[in-house]
Tab-separated table of C-alpha atoms in Angstrom:
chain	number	residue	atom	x	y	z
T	1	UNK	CA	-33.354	18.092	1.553
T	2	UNK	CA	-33.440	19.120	-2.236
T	3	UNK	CA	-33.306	23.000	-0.994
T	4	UNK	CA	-30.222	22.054	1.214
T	5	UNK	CA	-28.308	20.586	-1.507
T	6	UNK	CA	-29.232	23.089	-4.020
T	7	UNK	CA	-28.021	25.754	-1.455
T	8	UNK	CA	-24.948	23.613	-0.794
T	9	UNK	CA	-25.806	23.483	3.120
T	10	UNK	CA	-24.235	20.835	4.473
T	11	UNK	CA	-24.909	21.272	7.987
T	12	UNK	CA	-28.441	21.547	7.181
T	13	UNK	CA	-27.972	17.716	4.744
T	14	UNK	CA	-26.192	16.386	7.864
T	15	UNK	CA	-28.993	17.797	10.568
T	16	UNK	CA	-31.345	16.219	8.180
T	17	UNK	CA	-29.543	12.965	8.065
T	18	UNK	CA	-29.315	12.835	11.907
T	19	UNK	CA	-32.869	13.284	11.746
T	20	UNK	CA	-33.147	10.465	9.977
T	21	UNK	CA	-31.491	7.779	12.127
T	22	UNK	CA	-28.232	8.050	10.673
T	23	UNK	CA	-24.765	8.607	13.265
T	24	UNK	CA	-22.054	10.839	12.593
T	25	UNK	CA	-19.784	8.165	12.554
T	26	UNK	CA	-21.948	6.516	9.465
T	27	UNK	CA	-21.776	9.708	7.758
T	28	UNK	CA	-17.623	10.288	8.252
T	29	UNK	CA	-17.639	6.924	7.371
T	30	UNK	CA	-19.500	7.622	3.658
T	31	UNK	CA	-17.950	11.149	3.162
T	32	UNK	CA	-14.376	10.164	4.002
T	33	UNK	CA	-14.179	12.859	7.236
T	34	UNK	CA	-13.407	12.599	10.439
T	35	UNK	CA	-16.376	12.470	13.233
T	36	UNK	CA	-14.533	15.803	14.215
T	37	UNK	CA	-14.907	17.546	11.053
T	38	UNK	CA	-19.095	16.336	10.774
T	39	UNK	CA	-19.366	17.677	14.416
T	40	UNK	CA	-18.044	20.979	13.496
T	41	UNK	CA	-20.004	21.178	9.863
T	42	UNK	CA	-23.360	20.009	12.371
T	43	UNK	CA	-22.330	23.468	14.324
T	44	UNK	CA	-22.431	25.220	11.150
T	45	UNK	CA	-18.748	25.165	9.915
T	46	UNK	CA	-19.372	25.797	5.784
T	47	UNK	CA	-17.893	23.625	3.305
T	48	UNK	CA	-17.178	25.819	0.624
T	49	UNK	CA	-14.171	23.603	-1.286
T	50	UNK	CA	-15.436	22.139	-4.371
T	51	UNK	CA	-13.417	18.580	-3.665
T	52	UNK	CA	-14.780	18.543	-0.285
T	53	UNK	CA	-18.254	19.210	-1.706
T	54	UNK	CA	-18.059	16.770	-4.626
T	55	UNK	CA	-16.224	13.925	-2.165
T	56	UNK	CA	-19.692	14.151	0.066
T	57	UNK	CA	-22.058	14.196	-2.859
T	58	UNK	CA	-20.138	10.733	-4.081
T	59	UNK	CA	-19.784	9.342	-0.693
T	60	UNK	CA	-23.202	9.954	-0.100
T	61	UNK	CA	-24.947	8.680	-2.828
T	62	UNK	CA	-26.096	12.118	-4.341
T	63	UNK	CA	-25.723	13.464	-7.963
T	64	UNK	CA	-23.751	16.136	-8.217
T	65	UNK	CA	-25.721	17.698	-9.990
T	66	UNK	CA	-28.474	18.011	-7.158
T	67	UNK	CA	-25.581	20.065	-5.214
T	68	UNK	CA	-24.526	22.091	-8.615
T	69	UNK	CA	-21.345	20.182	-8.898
T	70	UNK	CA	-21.666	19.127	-12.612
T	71	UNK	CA	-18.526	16.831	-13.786
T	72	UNK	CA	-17.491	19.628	-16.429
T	73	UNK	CA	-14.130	19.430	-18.389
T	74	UNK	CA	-12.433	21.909	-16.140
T	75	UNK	CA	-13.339	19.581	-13.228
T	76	UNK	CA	-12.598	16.352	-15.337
T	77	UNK	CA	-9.210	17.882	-16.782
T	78	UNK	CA	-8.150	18.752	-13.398
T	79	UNK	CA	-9.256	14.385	-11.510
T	80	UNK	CA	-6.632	13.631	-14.650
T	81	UNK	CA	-3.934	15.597	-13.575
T	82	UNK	CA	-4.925	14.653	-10.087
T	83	UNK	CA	-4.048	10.844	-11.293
T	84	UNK	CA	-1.119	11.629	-12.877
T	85	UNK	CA	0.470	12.709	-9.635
T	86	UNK	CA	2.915	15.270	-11.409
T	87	UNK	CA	3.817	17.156	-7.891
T	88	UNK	CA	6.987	18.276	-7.415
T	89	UNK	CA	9.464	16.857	-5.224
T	90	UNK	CA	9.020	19.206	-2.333
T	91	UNK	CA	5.159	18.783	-2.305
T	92	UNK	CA	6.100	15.233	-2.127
T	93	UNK	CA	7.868	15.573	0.768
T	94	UNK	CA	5.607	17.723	2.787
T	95	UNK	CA	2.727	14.604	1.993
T	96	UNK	CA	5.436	12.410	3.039
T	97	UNK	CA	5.635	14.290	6.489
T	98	UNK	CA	1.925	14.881	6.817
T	99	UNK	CA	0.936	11.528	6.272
T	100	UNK	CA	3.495	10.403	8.908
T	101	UNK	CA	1.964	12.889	11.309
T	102	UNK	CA	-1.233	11.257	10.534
T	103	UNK	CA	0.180	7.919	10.862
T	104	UNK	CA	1.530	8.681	14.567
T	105	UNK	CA	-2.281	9.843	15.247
T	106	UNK	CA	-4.036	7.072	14.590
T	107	UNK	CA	-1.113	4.460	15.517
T	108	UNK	CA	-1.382	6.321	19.302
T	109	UNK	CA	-5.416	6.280	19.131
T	110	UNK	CA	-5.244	10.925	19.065
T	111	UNK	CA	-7.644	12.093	17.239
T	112	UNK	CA	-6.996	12.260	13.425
T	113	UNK	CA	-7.762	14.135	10.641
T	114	UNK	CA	-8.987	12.320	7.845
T	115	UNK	CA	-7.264	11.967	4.676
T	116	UNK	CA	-8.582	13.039	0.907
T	117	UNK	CA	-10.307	9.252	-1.052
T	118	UNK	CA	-9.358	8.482	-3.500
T	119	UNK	CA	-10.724	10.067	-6.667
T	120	UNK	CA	-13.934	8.140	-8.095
T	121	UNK	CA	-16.840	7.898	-10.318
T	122	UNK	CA	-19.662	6.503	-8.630
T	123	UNK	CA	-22.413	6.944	-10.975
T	124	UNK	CA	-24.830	3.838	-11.407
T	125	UNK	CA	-23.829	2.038	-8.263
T	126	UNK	CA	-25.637	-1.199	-6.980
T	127	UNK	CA	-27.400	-0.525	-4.306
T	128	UNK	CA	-26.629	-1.821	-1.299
T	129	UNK	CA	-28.949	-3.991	1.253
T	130	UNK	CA	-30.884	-2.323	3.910
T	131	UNK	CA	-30.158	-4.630	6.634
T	132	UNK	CA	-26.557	-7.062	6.469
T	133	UNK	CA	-25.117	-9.803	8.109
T	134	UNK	CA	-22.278	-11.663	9.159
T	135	UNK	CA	-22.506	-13.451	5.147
T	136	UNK	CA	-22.316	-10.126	3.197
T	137	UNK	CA	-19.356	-9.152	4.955
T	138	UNK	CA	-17.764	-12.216	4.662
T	139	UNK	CA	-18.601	-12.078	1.149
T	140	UNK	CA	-16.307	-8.843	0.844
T	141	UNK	CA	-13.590	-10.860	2.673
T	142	UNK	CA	-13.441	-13.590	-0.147
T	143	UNK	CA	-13.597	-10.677	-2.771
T	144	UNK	CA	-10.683	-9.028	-1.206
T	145	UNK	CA	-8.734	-12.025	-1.021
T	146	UNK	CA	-8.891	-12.840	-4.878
T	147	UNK	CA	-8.286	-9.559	-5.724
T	148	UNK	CA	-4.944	-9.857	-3.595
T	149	UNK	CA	-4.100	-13.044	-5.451
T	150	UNK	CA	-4.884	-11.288	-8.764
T	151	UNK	CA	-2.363	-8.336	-7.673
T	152	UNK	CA	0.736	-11.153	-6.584
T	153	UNK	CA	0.610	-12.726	-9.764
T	154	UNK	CA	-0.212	-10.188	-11.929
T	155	UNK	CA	0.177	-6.827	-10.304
T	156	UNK	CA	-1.603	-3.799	-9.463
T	157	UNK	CA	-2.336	-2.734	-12.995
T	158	UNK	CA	-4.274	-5.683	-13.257
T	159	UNK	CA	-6.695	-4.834	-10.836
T	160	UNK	CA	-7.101	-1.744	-9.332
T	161	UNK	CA	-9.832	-0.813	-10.867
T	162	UNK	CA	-11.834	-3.672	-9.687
T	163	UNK	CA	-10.996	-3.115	-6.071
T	164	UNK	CA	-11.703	0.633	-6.326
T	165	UNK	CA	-15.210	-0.443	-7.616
T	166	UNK	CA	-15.368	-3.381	-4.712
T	167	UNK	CA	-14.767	-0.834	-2.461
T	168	UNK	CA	-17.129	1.360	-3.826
T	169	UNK	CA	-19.492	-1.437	-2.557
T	170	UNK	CA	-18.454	-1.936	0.420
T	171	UNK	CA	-18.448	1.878	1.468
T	172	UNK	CA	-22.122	1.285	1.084
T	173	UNK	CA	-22.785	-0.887	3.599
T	174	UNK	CA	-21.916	1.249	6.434
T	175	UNK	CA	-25.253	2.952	5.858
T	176	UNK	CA	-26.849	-0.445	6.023
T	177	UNK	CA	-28.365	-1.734	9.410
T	178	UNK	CA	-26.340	-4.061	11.330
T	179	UNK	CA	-25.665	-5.772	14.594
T	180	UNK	CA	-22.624	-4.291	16.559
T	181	UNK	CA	-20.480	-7.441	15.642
T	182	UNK	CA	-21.301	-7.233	12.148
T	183	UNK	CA	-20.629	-3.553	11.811
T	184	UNK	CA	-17.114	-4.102	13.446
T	185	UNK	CA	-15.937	-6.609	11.460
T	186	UNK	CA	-17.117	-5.056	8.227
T	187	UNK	CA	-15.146	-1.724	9.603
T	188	UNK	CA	-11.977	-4.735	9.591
T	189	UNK	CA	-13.201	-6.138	6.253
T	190	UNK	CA	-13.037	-2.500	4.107
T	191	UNK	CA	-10.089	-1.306	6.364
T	192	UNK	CA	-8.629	-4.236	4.671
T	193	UNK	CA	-9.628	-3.393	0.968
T	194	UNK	CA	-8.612	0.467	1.585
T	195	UNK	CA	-4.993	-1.237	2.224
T	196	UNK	CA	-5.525	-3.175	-0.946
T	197	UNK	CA	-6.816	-0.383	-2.811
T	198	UNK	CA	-3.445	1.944	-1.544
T	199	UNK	CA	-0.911	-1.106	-2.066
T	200	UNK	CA	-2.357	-1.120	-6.287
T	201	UNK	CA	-2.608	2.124	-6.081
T	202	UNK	CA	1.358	2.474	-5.225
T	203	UNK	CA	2.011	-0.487	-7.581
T	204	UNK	CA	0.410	2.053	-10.381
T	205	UNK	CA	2.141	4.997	-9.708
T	206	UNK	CA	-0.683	6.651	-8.050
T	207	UNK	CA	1.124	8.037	-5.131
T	208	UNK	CA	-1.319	10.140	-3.815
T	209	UNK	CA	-4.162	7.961	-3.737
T	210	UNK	CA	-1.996	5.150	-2.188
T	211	UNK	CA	-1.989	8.209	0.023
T	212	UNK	CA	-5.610	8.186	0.615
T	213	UNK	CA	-6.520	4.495	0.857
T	214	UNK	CA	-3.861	3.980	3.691
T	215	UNK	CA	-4.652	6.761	5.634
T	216	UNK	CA	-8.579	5.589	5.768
T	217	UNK	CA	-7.358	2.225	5.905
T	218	UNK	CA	-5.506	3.396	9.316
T	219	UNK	CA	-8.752	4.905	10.432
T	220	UNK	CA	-11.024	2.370	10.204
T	221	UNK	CA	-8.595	-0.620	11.255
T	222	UNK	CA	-8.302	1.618	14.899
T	223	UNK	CA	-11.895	2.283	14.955
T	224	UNK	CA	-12.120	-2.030	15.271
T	225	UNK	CA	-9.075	-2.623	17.263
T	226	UNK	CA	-7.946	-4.572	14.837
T	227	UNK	CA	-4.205	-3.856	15.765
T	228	UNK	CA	-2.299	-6.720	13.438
T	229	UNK	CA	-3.959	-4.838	10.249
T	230	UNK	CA	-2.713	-1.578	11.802
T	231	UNK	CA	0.436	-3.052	11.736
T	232	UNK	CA	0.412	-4.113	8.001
T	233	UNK	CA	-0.563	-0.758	6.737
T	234	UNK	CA	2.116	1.051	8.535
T	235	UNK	CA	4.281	-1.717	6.237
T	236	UNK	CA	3.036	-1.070	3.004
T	237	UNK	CA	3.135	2.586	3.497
T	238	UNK	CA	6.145	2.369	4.838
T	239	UNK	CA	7.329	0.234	1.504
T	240	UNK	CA	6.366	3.329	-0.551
T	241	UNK	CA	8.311	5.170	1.183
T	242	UNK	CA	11.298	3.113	0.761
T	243	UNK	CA	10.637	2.782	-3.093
T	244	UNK	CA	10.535	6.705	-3.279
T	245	UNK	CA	13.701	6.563	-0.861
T	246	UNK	CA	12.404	8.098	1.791
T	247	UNK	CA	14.559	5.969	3.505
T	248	UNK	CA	14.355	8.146	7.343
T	249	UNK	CA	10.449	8.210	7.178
T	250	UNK	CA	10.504	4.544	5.819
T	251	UNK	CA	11.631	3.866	9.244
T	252	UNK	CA	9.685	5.872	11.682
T	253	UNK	CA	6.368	4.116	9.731
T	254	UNK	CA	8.178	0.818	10.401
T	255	UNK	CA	9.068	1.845	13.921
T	256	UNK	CA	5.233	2.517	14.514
T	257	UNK	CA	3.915	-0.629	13.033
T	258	UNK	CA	6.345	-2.691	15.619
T	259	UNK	CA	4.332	-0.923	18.213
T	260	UNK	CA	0.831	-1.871	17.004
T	261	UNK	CA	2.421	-5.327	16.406
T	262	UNK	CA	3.311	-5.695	19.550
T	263	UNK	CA	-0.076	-4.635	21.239
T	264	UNK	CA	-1.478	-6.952	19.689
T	265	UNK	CA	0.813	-9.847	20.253
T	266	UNK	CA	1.366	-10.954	17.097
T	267	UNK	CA	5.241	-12.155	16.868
T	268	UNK	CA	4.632	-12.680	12.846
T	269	UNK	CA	3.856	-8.657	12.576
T	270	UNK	CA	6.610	-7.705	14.632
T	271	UNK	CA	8.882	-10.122	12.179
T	272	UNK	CA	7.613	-8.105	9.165
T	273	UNK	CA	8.167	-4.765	11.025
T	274	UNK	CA	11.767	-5.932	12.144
T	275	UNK	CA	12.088	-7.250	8.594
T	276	UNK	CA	11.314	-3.894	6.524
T	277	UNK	CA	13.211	-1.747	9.474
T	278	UNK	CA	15.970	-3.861	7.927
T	279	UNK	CA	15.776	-3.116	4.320
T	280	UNK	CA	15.585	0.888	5.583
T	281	UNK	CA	18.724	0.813	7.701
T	282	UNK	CA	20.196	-1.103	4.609
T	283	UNK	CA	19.013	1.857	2.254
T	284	UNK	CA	20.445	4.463	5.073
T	285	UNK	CA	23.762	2.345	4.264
T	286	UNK	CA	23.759	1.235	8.177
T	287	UNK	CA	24.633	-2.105	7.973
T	288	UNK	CA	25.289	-2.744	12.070
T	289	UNK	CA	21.625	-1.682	12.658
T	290	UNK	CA	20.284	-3.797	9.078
T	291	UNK	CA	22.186	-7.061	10.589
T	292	UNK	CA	20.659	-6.405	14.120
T	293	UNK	CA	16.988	-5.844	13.001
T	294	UNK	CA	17.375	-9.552	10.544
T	295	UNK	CA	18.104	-11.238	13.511
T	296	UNK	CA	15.150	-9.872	15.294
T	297	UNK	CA	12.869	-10.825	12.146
T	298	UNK	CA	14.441	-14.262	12.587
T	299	UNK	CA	13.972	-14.549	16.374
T	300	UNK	CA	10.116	-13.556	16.239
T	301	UNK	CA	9.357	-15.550	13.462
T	302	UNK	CA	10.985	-18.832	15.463
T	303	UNK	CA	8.587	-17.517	18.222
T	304	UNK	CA	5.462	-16.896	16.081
T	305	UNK	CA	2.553	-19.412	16.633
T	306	UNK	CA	1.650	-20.088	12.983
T	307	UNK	CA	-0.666	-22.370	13.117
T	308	UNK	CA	-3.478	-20.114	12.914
T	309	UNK	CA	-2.037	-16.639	11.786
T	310	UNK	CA	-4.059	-13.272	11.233
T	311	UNK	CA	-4.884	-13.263	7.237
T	312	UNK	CA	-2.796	-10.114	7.103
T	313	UNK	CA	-0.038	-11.449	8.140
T	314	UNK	CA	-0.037	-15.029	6.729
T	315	UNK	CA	1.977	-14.329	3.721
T	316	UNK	CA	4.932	-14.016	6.022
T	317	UNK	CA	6.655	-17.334	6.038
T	318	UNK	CA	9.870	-18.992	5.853
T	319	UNK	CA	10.467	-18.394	2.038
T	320	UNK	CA	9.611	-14.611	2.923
T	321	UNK	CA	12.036	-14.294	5.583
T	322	UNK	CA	15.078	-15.780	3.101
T	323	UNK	CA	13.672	-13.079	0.699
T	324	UNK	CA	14.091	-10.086	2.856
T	325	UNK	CA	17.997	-11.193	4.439
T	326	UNK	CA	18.454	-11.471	0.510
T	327	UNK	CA	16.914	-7.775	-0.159
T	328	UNK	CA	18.777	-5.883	3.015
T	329	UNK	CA	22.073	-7.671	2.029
T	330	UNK	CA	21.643	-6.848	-2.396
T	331	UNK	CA	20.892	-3.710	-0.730
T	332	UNK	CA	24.406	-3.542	1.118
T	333	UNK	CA	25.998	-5.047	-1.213
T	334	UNK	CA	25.801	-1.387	-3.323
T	335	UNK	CA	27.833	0.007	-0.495
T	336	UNK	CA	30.021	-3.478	0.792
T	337	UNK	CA	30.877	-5.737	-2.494
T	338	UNK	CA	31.579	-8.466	0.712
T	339	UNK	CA	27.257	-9.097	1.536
T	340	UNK	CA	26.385	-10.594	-2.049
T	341	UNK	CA	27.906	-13.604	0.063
T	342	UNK	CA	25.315	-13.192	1.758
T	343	UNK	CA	22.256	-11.894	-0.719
T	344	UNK	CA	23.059	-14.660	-3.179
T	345	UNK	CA	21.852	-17.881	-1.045
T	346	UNK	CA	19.044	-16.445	0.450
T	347	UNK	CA	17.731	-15.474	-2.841
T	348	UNK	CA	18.431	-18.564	-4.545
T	349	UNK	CA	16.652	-20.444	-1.724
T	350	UNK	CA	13.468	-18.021	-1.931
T	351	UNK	CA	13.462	-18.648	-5.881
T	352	UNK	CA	12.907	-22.074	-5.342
T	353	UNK	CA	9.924	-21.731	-3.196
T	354	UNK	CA	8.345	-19.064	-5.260
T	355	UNK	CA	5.185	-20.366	-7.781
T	356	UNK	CA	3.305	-18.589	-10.228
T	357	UNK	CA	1.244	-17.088	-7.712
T	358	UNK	CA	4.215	-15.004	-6.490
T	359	UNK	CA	5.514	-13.865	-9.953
T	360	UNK	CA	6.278	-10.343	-9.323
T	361	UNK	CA	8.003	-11.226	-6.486
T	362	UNK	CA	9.643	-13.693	-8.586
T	363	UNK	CA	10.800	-10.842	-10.813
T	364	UNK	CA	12.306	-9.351	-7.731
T	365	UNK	CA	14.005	-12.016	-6.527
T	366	UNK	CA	16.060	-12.467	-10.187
T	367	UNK	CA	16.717	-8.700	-10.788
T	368	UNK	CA	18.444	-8.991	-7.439
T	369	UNK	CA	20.169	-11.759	-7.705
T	370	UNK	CA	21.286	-10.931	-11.256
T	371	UNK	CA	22.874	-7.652	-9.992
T	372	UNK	CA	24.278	-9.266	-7.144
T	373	UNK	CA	26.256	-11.445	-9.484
T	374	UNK	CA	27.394	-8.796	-11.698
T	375	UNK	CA	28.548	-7.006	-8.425
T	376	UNK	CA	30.366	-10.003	-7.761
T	377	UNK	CA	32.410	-10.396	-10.824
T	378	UNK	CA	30.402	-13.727	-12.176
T	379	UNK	CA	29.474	-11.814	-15.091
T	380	UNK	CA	28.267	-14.720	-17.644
T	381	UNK	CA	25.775	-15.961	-15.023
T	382	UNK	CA	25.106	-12.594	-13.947
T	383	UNK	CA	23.792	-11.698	-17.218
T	384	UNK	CA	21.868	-15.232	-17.729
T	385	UNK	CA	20.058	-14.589	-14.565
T	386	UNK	CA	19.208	-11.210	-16.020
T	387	UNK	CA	17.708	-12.238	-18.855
T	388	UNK	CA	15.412	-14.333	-16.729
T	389	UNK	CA	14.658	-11.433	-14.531
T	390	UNK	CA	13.745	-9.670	-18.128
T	391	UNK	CA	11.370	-12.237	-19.304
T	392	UNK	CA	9.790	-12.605	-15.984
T	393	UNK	CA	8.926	-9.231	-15.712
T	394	UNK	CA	7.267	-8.901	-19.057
T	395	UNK	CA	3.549	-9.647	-18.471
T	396	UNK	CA	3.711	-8.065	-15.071
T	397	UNK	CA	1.288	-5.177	-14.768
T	398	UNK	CA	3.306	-3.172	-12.200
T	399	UNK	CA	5.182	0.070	-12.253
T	400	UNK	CA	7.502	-1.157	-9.391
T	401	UNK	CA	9.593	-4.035	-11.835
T	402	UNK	CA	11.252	-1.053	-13.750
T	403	UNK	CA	12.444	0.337	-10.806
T	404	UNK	CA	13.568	-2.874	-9.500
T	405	UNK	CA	14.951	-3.367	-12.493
T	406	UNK	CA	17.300	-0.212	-12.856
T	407	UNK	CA	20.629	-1.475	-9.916
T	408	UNK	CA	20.810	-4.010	-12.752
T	409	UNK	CA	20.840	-1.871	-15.693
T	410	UNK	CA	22.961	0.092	-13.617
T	411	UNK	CA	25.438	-2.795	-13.122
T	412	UNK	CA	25.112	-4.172	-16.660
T	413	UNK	CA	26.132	-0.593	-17.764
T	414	UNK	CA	29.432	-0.985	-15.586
T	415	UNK	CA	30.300	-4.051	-17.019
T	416	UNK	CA	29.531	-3.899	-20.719
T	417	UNK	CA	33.199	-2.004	-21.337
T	418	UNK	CA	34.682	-5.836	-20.351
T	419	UNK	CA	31.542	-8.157	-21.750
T	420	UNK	CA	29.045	-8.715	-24.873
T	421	UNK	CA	26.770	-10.357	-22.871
T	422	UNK	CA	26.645	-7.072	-20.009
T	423	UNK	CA	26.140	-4.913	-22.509
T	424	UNK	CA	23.601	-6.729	-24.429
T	425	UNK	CA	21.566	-7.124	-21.212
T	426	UNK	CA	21.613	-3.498	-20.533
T	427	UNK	CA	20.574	-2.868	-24.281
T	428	UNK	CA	17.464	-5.745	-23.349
T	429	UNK	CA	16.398	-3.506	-20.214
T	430	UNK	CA	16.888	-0.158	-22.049
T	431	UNK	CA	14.160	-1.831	-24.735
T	432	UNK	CA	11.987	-3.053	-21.775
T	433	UNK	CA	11.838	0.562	-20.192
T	434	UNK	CA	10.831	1.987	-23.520
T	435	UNK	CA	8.001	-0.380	-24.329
């Protein structure tokens, strides 16, 4: 083995590894690579790309070193960049497009090519158990769960980190022996905390390891059948697309979800797929199709059996539902003045049920309604609603509340040639952007 990872053979690591018990599905499951690409690397394809190389030495356990893949500056210069996402525009778009592509593959059940993990030191891991059960995955379960309340309240900034690490974990225990039950719900259980992992990730900034985490988080949630969770990755991917309005591609990922929502039966899913088709018809300034897809959230979420809902999809309730008529009709109301008659109410009602667990939501809700109140001429409590928004947003560890945050700037700008109070709100969001 030594000799094959100082030569850099990988087909010769991966025969040996076969050898040794261990499936090609186990080892695309540790190196982030589709059972397609091991099979052809086990015919002798080389792997000659130093990411690909240094992504298999992490995912499976080895020092780089061992494989001559020292963590130099060059190399450690280059993960920074990597982080920082600078690509412009046009890459973005092509990743856009690819990832859709990929996103159609795996929504279909084709066969798929996996995406590039996220970047991440794995030196001095825990080892994981030889043998686990049904406990340690449910164990990862309850981690991913309070890691998910930790992002609501706080935001992703809060605690990415500890769910890349948590995942870091869990990766580990697909090498550990299990019964067939246990391995398929722990493929459900990290499918899970990839989505987690690519939702902070996209709260950060970090496009293009959002990137990563959904498109393995796709993979692994069709590898268990688990077609609800399918559903809700589409969604959140398809939410960073609307936030980088990619408004067209937004809705295709939306599109897809309702079909894994469907197959699975789920009337909640297919409420948060109708819902989020909404808000992108809304952005695409098609209010007739926006109107048409609300009703549908509302008529599948009457129909919904939630007594007992998929944990994915619990979150979705009654308060959610005002939010997003709210959000698609703030978002007409840019284009039609006449649907803050319609935004204001539904956000006011959501704001009431919101509680500090939901606070960046919370944030949301106020920058919305604020604007939509400035939009509407009621610029004195447009501007006190504002401020609120402002204050809310302050210990919130998320890149997405200045962004939320600009139609009211935006507004406030408009209005400060007429009002104190609009202008001194826009200078309170200018100061909030700079900080």
């Amino acid at each position: 083995m030594r000799e094959a990872l100082a030569a850099r053979d990988v087909s010769n690591v991966y025969r040996l590894l076969r050898r040794e018990g261990i499936s090609q599905r186990q080892i695309a499951a540790q190196t982030g690579q589709s059972q397609s690409e091991v099979s052809e690397i086990l015919k002798g394809r080389q792997v000659m790309a130093y990411d690909v190389l240094a992504r298999i030495a992490d995912g499976l356990g080895i020092p780089r070193g061992s494989m001559g893949l020292a963590y130099d500056e060059q190399t450690e210069v280059a993960v920074a960049t990597a982080e920082k996402d600078p690509q412009p525009e046009e890459d973005e778009n092509v990743k856009r497009r690819r990832f859709l592509a990929h996103a159609a593959a795996v929504t279909m059940g084709a066969a798929t090519i996996s995406s590039d993990p996220d970047l991440v030191s794995r030196t001095e891991r825990t080892p994981a158990p030889n043998a686990i059960g049904m406990t340690d995955v449910r164990q990862l379960e309850a981690a991913t769960r309070a890691l998910r309340a930790l992002d609501y309240q706080y935001g992703g900034g809060f605690c990415r980190d500890a769910v890349v690490a948590q995942l870091s974990w869990g990766q580990q225990m697909l090498s550990s022996s299990a019964t067939e039950m246990v391995r398929d719900r722990l493929f459900v259980a990290l499918a899970d905390l990839h989505n987690l992992a690519g939702w902070t990730s996209f709260d950060t900034g970090k496009r293009s390891s959002a990137r990563s985490h959904f498109g393995r988080a796709l993979e692994l949630a069709r590898e268990a059948k688990a077609h609800p969770l399918v559903a809700n990755i589409l969604y959140r991917m398809g939410r960073v697309y609307l936030h980088e309005d990619a408004s067209n591609d937004a809705l295709k990922l939306f599109q897809l979800g309702q079909l894994a929502a469907q197959e699975s039966g789920s009337e909640l899913a297919v409420a948060v797929l109708c819902a989020n088709e909404a808000w992108a018809y809304a952005q695409l300034d098609m209010p007739q199709q926006a109107i048409r897809s609300l009703g549908r959230t509302r008529d599948e979420y009457e129909r919904a059996d939630k007594s007992d809902p998929e944990s994915w999809v619990k979150f979705f309730n009654q308060t959610d539902v005002y939010a997003m008529t709210g959000t698609v009709h703030s978002v007409l109301a840019q284009y039609h003045r006449e649907h803050t008659k319609y935004a204001i109410p539904a956000l006011e009602r959501c704001l009431t049920e919101y509680d500090e667990s939901m606070a960046r939501s919370r944030t949301f809700m106020l920058s919305m309604l604020a604007t939509d109140h400035l939009i509407d001429g009621n610029i004195e409590y447009g501007t006190k609603v504002g401020r609120s928004a402002i204050e809310a947003a302050a210990p919130i560890k998320s890149g997405r509340v200045k962004d939320r945050l600009r139609p009211l700037q935006n507004e406030a700008q408009k209005c400060s040639a007429v009002s104190e109070d609009a202008r001194d709100l826009y200078e309170r969001i200018a100061k909030f952007f700079a900080a």
